[in-house]
Coordinates of C-alpha atoms in Angstrom, one line a residue:
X295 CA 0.0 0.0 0.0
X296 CA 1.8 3.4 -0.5
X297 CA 1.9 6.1 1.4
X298 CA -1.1 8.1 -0.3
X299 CA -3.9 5.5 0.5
X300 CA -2.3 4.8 4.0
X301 CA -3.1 9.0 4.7
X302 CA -6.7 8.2 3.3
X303 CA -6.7 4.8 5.8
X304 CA -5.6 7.1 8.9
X305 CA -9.2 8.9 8.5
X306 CA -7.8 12.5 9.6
X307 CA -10.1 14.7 12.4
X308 CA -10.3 17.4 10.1
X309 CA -12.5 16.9 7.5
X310 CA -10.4 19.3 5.2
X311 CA -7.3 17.5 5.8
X312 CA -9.5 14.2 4.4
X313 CA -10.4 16.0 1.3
X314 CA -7.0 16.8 0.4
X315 CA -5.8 13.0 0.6
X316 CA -9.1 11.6 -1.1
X317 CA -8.7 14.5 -4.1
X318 CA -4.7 13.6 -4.0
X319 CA -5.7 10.0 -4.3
X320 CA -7.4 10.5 -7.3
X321 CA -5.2 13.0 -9.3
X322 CA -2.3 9.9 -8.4
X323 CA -5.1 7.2 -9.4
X324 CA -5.5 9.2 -12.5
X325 CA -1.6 10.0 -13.0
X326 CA -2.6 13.9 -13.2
X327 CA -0.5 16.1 -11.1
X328 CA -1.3 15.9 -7.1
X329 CA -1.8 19.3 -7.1
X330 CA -4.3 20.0 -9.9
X331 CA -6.6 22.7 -9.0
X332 CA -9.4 21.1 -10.8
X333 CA -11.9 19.3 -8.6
X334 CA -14.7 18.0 -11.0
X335 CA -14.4 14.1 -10.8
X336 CA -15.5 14.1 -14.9
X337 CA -13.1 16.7 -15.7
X338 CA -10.5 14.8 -14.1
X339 CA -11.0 11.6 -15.8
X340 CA -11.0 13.2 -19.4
X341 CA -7.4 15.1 -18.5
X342 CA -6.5 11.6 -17.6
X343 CA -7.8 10.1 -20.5
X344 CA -5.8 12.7 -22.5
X345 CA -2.9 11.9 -20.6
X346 CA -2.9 8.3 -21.3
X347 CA -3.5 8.5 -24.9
X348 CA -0.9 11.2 -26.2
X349 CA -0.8 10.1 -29.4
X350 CA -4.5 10.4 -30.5
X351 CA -5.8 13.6 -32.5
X352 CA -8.2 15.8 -31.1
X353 CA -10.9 14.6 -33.2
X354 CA -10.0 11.0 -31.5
X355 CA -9.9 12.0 -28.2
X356 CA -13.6 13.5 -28.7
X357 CA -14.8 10.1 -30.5
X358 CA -13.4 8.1 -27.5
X359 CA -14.9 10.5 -25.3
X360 CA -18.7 10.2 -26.8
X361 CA -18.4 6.8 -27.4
X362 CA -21.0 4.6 -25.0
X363 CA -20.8 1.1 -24.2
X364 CA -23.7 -1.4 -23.7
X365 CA -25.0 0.6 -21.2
X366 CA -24.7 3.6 -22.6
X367 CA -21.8 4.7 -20.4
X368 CA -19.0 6.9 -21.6
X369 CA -15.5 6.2 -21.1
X370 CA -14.6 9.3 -18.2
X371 CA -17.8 8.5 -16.8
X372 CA -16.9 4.7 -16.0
X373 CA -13.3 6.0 -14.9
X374 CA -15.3 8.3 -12.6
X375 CA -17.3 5.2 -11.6
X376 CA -14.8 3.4 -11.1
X377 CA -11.8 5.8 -8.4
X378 CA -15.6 5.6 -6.3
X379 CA -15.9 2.2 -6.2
X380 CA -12.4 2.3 -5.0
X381 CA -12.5 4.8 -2.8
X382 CA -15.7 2.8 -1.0
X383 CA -13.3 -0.7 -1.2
X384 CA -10.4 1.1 0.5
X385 CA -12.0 2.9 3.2
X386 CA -14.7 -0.1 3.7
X387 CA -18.0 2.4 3.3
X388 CA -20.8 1.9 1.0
X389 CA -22.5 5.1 -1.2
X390 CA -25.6 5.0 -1.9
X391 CA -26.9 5.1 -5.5
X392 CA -28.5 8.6 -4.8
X393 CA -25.8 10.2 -3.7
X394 CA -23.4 8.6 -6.3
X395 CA -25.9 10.7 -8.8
X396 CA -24.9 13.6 -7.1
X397 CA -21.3 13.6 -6.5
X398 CA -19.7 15.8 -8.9
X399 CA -16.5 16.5 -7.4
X400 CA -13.6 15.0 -5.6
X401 CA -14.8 17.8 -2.1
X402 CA -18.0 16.2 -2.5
X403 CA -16.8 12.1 -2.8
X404 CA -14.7 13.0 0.0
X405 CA -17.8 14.3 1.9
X406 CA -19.8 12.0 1.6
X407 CA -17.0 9.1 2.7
X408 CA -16.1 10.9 5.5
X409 CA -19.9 11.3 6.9
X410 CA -20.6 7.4 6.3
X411 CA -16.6 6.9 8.1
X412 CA -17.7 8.8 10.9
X413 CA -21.1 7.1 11.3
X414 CA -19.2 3.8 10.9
X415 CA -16.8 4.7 14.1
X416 CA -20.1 5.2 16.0
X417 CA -21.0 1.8 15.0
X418 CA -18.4 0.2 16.2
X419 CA -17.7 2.0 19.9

């Protein structure tokens, strides 16, 4: 485990100190810079998706983008998907479907985790 998901795992006081690691974890996740200003989980995925694929054209970039699989999900939507799902697997919380709908960006994932962490810890005193 390296040292960026063991600072998610040691479930900081500060609530702000929690968003920083979880929107660190995902700029890493997404091998973007750890201190990208942008927030927006889909935004992130697509600079990522641009990142990983250097040598496409614009024009490919944009047909990878809009293309949908079975499910009509696109490609920085399921890589979106997908950082959540582990982000709920490493820290051992479940999200709701609802509030998977709203989660937009990487303040608000870390948000919600850190509510359902905390009501976890009540749990279990």
């Amino acid at each position: 485990m390296d040292c960026l998901s063991s600072s998610i795992l040691q479930f900081p006081k500060k609530k702000s100190n929690f968003e920083c690691s979880v929107h660190r974890y995902v700029c890493r996740r997404f091998q973007l810079e750890e201190d990208t200003s942008e927030t927006d989980l889909y935004k992130l995925a697509v600079a990522s998706i641009r990142k990983l694929k250097p040598g496409l054209t614009q024009k490919h970039v944009e047909e990878l983008l809009a293309g949908s699989d079975c499910h009509q999900t696109t490609y920085a939507v399921q890589k979106k998907i997908l950082i959540m799902m582990e982000l709920e697997r490493l820290m051992d919380v479940q999200i709701s479907q609802e509030k998977v709908e709203t989660i937009q960006t990487t303040k608000q994932c870390a948000d919600i985790i850190y509510e359902l962490c905390q009501q976890k810890e009540r749990r279990d005193v």
